[in-house]
Short mmCIF file of C-alpha atoms in Angstrom, two decimals:
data_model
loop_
_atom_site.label_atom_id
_atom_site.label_comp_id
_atom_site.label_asym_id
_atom_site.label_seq_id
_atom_site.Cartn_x
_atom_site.Cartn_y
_atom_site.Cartn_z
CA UNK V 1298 -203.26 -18.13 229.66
CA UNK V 1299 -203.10 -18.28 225.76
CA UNK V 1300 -199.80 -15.88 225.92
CA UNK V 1301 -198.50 -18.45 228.54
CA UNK V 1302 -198.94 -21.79 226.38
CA UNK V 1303 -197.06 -19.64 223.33
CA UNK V 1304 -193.88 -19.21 225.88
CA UNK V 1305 -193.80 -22.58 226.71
CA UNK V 1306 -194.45 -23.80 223.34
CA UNK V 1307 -191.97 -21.56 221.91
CA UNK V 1308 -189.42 -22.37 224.43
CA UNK V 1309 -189.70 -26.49 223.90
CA UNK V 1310 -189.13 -25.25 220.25
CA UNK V 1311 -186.33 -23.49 221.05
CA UNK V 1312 -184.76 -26.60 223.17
CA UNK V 1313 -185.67 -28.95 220.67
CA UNK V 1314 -184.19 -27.06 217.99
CA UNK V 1315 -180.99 -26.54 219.88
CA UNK V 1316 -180.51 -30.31 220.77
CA UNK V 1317 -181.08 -31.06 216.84
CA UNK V 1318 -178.57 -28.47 216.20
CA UNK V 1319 -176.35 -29.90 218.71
CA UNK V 1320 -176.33 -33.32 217.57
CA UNK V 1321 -176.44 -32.76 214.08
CA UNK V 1322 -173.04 -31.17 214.61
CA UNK V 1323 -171.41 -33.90 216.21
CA UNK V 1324 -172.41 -36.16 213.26
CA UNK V 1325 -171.17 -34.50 210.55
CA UNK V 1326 -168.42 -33.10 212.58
CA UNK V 1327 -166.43 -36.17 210.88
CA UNK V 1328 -167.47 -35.49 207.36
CA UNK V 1329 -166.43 -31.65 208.19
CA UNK V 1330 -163.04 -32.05 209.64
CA UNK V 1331 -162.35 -34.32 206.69
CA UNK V 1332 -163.01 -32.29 204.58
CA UNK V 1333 -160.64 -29.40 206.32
CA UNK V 1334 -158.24 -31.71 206.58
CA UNK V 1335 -158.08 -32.31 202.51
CA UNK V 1336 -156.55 -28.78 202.57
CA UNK V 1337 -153.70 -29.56 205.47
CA UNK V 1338 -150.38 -30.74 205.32
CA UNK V 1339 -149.53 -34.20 206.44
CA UNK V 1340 -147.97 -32.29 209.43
CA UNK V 1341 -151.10 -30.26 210.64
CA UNK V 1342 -153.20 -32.90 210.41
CA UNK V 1343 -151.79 -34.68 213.62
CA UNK V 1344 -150.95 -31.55 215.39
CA UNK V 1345 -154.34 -29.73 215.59
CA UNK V 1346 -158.08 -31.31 215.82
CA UNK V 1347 -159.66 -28.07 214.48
CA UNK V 1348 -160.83 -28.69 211.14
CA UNK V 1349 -159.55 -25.46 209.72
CA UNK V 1350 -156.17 -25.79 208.40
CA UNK V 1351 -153.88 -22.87 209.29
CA UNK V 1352 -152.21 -23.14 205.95
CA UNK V 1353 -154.42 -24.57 203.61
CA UNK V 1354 -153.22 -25.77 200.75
CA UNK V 1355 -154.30 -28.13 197.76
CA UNK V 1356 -151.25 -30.05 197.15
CA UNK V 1357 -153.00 -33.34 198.34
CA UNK V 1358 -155.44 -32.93 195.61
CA UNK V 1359 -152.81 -32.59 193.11
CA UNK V 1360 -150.59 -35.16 194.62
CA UNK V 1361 -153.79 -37.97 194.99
CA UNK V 1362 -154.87 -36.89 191.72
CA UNK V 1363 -151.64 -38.53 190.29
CA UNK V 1364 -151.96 -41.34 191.99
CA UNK V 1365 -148.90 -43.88 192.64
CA UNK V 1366 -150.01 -45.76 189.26
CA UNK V 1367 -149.71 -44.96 185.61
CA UNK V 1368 -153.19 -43.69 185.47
CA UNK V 1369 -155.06 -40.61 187.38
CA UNK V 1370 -158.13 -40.71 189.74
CA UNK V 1371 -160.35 -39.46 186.67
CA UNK V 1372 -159.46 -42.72 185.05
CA UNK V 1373 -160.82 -45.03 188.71
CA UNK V 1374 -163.90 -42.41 188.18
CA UNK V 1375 -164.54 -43.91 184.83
CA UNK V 1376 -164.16 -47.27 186.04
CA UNK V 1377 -166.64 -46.67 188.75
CA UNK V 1378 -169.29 -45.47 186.00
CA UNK V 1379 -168.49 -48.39 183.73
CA UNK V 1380 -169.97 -50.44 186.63
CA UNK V 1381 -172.83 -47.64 188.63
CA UNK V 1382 -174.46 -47.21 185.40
CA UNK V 1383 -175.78 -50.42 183.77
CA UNK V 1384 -175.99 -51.79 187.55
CA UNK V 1385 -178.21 -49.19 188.06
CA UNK V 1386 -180.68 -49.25 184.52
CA UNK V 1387 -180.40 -53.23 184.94
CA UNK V 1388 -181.49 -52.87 188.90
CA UNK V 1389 -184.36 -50.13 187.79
CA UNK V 1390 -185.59 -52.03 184.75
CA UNK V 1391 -185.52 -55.65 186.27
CA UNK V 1392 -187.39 -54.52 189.39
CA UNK V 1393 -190.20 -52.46 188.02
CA UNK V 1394 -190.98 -55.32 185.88
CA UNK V 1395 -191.10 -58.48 188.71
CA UNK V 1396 -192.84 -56.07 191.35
CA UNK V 1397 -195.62 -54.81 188.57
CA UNK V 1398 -195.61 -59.02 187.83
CA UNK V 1399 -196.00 -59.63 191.81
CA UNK V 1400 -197.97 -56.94 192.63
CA UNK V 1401 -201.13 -56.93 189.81
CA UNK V 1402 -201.52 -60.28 188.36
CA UNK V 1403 -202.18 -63.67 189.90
CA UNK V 1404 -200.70 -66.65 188.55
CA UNK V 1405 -199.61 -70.17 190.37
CA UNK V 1406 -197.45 -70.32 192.60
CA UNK V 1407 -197.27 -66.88 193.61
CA UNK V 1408 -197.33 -66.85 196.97
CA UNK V 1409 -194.47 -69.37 197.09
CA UNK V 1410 -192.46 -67.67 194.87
CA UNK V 1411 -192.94 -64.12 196.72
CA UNK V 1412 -192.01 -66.11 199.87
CA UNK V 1413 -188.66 -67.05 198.07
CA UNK V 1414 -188.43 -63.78 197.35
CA UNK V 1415 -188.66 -62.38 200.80
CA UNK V 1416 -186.61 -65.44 202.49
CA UNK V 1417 -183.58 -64.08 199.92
CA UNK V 1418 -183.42 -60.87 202.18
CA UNK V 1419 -182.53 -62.60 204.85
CA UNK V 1420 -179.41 -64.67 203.11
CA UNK V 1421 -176.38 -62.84 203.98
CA UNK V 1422 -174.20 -62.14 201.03
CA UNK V 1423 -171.33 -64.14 202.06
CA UNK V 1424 -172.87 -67.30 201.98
CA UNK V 1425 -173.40 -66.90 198.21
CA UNK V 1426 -169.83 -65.19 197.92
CA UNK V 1427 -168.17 -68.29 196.56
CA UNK V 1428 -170.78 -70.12 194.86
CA UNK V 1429 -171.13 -66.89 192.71
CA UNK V 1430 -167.52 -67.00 192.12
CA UNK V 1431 -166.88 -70.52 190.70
CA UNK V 1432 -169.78 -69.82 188.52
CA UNK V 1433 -168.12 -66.40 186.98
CA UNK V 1434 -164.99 -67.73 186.90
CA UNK V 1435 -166.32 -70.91 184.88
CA UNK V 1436 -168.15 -68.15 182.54
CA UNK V 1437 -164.23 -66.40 182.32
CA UNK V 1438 -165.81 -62.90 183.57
CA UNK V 1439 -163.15 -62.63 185.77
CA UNK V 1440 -161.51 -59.13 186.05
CA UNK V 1441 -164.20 -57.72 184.07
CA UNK V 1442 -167.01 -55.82 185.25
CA UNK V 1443 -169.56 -58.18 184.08
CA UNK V 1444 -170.28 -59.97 187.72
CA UNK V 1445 -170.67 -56.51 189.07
CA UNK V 1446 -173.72 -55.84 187.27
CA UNK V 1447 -175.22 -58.81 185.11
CA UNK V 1448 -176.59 -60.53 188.25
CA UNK V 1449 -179.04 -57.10 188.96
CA UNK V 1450 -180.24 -57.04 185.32
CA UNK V 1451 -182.43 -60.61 186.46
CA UNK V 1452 -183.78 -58.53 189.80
CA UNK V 1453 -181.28 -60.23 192.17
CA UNK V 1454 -181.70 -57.31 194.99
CA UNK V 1455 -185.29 -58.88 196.78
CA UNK V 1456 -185.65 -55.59 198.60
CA UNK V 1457 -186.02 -53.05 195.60
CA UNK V 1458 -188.52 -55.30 194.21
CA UNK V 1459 -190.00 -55.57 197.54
CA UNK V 1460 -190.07 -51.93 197.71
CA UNK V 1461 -191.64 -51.27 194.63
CA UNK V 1462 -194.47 -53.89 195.05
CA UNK V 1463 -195.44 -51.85 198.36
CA UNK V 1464 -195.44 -48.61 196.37
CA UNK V 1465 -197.34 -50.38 193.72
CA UNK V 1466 -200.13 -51.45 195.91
CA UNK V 1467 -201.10 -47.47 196.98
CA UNK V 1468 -201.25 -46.96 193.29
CA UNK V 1469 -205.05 -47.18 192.33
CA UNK V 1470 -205.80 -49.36 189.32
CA UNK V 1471 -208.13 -46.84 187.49
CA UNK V 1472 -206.09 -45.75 185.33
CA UNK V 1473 -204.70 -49.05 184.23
CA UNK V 1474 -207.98 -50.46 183.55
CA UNK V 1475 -209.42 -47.32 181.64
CA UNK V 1476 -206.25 -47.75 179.45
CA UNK V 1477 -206.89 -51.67 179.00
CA UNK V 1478 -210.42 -50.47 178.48
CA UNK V 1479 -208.41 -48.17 175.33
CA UNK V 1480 -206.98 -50.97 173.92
CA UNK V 1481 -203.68 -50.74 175.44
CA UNK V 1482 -201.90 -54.04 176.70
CA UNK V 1483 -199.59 -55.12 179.56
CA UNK V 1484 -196.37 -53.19 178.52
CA UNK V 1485 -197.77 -50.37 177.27
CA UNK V 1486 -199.91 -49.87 180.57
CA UNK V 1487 -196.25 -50.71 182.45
CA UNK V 1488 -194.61 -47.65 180.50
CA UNK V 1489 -197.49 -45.18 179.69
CA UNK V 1490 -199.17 -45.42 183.29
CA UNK V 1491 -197.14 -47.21 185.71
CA UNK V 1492 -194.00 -45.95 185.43
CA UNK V 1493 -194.71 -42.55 185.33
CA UNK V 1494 -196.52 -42.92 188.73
CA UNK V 1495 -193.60 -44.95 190.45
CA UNK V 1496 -191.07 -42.18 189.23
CA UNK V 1497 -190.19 -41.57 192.76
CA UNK V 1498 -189.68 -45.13 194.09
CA UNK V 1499 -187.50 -45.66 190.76
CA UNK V 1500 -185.50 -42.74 191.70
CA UNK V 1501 -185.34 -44.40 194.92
CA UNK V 1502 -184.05 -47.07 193.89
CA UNK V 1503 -181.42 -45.69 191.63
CA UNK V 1504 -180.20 -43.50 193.93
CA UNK V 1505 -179.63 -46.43 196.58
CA UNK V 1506 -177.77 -48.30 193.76
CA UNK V 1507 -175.48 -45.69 192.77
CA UNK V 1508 -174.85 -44.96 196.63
CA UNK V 1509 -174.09 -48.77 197.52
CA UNK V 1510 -172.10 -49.44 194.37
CA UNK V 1511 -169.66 -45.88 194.24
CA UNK V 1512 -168.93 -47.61 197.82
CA UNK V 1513 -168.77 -51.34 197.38
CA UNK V 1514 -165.28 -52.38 198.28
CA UNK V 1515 -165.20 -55.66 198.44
CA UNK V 1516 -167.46 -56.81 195.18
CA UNK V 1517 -164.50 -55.24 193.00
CA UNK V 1518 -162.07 -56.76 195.49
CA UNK V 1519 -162.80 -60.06 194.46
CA UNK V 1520 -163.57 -59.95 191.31
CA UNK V 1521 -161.07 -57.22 189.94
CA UNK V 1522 -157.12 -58.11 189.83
CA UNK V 1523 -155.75 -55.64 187.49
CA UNK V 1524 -154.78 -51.62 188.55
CA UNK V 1525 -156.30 -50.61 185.68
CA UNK V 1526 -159.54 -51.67 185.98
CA UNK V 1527 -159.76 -50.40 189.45
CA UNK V 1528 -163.02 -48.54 190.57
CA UNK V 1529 -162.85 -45.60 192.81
CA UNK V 1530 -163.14 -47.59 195.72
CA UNK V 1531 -160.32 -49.73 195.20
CA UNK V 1532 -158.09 -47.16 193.90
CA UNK V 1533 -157.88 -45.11 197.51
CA UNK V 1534 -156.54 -48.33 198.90
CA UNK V 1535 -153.56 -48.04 196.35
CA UNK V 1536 -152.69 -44.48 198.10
CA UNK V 1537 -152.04 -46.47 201.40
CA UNK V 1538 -148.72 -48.66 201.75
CA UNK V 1539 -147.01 -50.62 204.55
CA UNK V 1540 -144.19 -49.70 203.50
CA UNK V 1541 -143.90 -45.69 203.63
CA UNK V 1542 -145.49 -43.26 205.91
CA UNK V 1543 -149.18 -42.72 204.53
CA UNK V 1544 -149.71 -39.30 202.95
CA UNK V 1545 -152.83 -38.65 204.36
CA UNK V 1546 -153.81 -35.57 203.10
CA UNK V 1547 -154.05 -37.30 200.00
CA UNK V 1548 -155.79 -40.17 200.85
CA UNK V 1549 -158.38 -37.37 202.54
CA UNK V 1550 -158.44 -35.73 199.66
CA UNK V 1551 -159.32 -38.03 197.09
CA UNK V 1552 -161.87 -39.43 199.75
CA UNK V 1553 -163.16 -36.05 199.87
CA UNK V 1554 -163.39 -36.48 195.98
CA UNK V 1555 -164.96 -39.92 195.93
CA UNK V 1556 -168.05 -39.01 198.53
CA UNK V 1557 -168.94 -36.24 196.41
CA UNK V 1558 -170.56 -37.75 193.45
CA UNK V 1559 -172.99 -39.32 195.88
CA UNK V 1560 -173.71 -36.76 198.06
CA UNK V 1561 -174.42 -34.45 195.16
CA UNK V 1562 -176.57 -36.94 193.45
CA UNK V 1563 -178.37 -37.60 196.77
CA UNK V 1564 -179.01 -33.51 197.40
CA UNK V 1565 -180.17 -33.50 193.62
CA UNK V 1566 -183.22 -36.58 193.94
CA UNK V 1567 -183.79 -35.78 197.94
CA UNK V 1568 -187.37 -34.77 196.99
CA UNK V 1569 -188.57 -38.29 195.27
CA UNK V 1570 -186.01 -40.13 197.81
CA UNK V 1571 -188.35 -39.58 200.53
CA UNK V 1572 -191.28 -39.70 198.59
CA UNK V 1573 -190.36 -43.17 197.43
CA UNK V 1574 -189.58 -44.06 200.54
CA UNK V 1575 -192.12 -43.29 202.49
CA UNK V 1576 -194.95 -43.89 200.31
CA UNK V 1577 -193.48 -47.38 199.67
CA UNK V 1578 -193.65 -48.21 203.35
CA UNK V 1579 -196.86 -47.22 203.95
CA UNK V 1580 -198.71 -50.26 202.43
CA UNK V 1581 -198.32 -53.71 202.79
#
C-alpha cells in the first residue's frame, strides 16, 4: 500500500513538474528567441522562427552600439543611471522614513492622512500627467532629469510606503524600546535597529524602482526633448524610422542590451526580493 501511494505521488510529481516545464518554456520562449535573434541577420530573422541563427553574427551589436546619433548606447546607459540612481536612494530613504512615521507613532490625524495615502494608489497617473507638467515647466526643469526623480525623494509612490508599513508591523518592538531604554532616540533607533531589520523590504523596493524606471518610456518622453539626454529607453526608439526599412537585429540587440541590467540586478537581490515581499504581505 505504502509502495503504491509513493508511485502515485511520484508520478503527480512527475506531471506537475512537466506541465511547469512546459509552460515555463512557452513564456520565456519570447525572451529566448530574442535573444537568438540579436545574433541574426536582418534576413534570417523573417525567414526562420527557430531562435538559433544559422549564421550568427554580432554585427547588430556593433551596428546598435553606434547608434544613428552622435553619441553611443554607453552614453543612453549613463543617462539612464543619472535618473535610476537618486530615484532610487530618494524612493528608499523617503519611504522608510513616512512608513516607520505611520507605522509606530500616533499623532492626529493619522488615520486620515493614511487614508489619503491609500486613496493615492488608486489615482491613475495620467490624471496628474499635466498638472505635474505646468508645475515643472513653471520651475524650468524641463529637459532635465530633475522631474524624474525629485517628486520620489518626498515619498510620492503610496505603495512602497504601504509596503514597508506592513513589513514594519511583523517587526517586534523589543528591540526598539530596549534601545530607547539605552538612551538612544528616534533616528538613531530608525538607523541602528530598524533599518537593518527591513533590509529586505528596502531591497525590495529598490529593486522595483530600478526595474520600473530602466523601463519607463513615457516619463522621459515628456519631459526629455533633447537626443542627448536620452535614457536607454528612449534611445531604442531612435533605432526605428518611418522612413527606411528597420534594422532589426539591431534594435534586438540593443534591447537584448537594455533588459540585462535588470535582469542581472533582479538574479543578484532574488533572495531579499521575496523575502520582502512576502513578509510584507503577511500583516496588515
Amino acid at each position: 500500500m505504502e509502495l503504491k501511494l509513493k508511485r502515485q505521488e511520484r508520478r503527480g510529481a512527475i506531471i506537475r513538474y512537466t506541465i511547469l516545464t512546459v509552460m515555463g518554456l512557452i513564456m520565456l520562449y519570447p525572451l529566448i528567441w530574442m535573444v537568438g535573434a540579436s545574433f541574426k541577420t536582418n534576413a534570417e530573422i523573417f525567414s526562420s522562427p527557430w531562435f538559433f541563427p544559422k549564421e550568427p553574427t554580432v554585427q547588430g551589436y556593433i551596428d546598435g552600439w553606434k547608434t544613428s546619433t552622435p553619441y553611443t548606447f554607453g552614453h543612453f546607459f549613463l543617462n539612464s543611471l543619472y535618473i535610476v540612481i537618486p530615484k532610487m536612494i530618494g524612493t528608499a530613504i523617503s519611504s522608510v522614513i513616512v512608513a516607520y512615521g505611520f507605522a509606530r507613532f500616533e499623532f492626529p490625524g493619522k488615520k486620515i492622512l493614511f487614508g489619503i495615502l491609500i486613496a493615492t494608489l488608486l489615482l491613475p497617473d495620467v490624471v496628474t500627467r499635466i498638472p505635474q507638467y505646468l508645475l515643472f515647466r513653471e520651475l524650468g526643469w524641463l529637459d532635465t532629469y530633475l522631474p524624474l526623480f525629485v517628486p520620489q525623494w518626498f515619498a510620492m509612490e503610496a505603495f512602497f510606503v504601504f509596503m514597508l508599513i506592513q513589513f514594519m508591523r511583523s517587526i517586534p518592538r523589543d528591540m526598539e524600546e530596549a534601545a530607547r531604554v539605552d538612551g538612544a532616540n528616534t533616528l538613531q533607533v530608525l538607523w541602528y535597529i530598524v533599518v537593518p531589520m527591513m533590509r529586505p523590504a528596502i531591497i525590495s523596493v529598490c529593486l522595483f524602482v530600478f526595474m520600473w524606471t530602466m523601463n519607463d518610456f513615457l516619463g522621459p518622453l515628456i519631459y526629455i526633448s533633447s537626443v542627448e539626454n536620452y535614457p536607454v529607453s528612449l534611445a531604442l526608439k531612435l533605432s526605428i524610422d518611418a522612413t527606411e526599412a528597420f534594422a532589426w537585429n539591431q534594435i534586438l540587440a540593443m534591447t537584448v542590451l537594455a533588459l540585462t541590467p535588470s535582469l542581472v540586478v533582479f538574479f543578484i537581490a532574488q533572495k531579499y526580493f521575496i523575502d520582502g515581499i512576502s513578509t510584507g504581505g503577511v500583516k496588515g
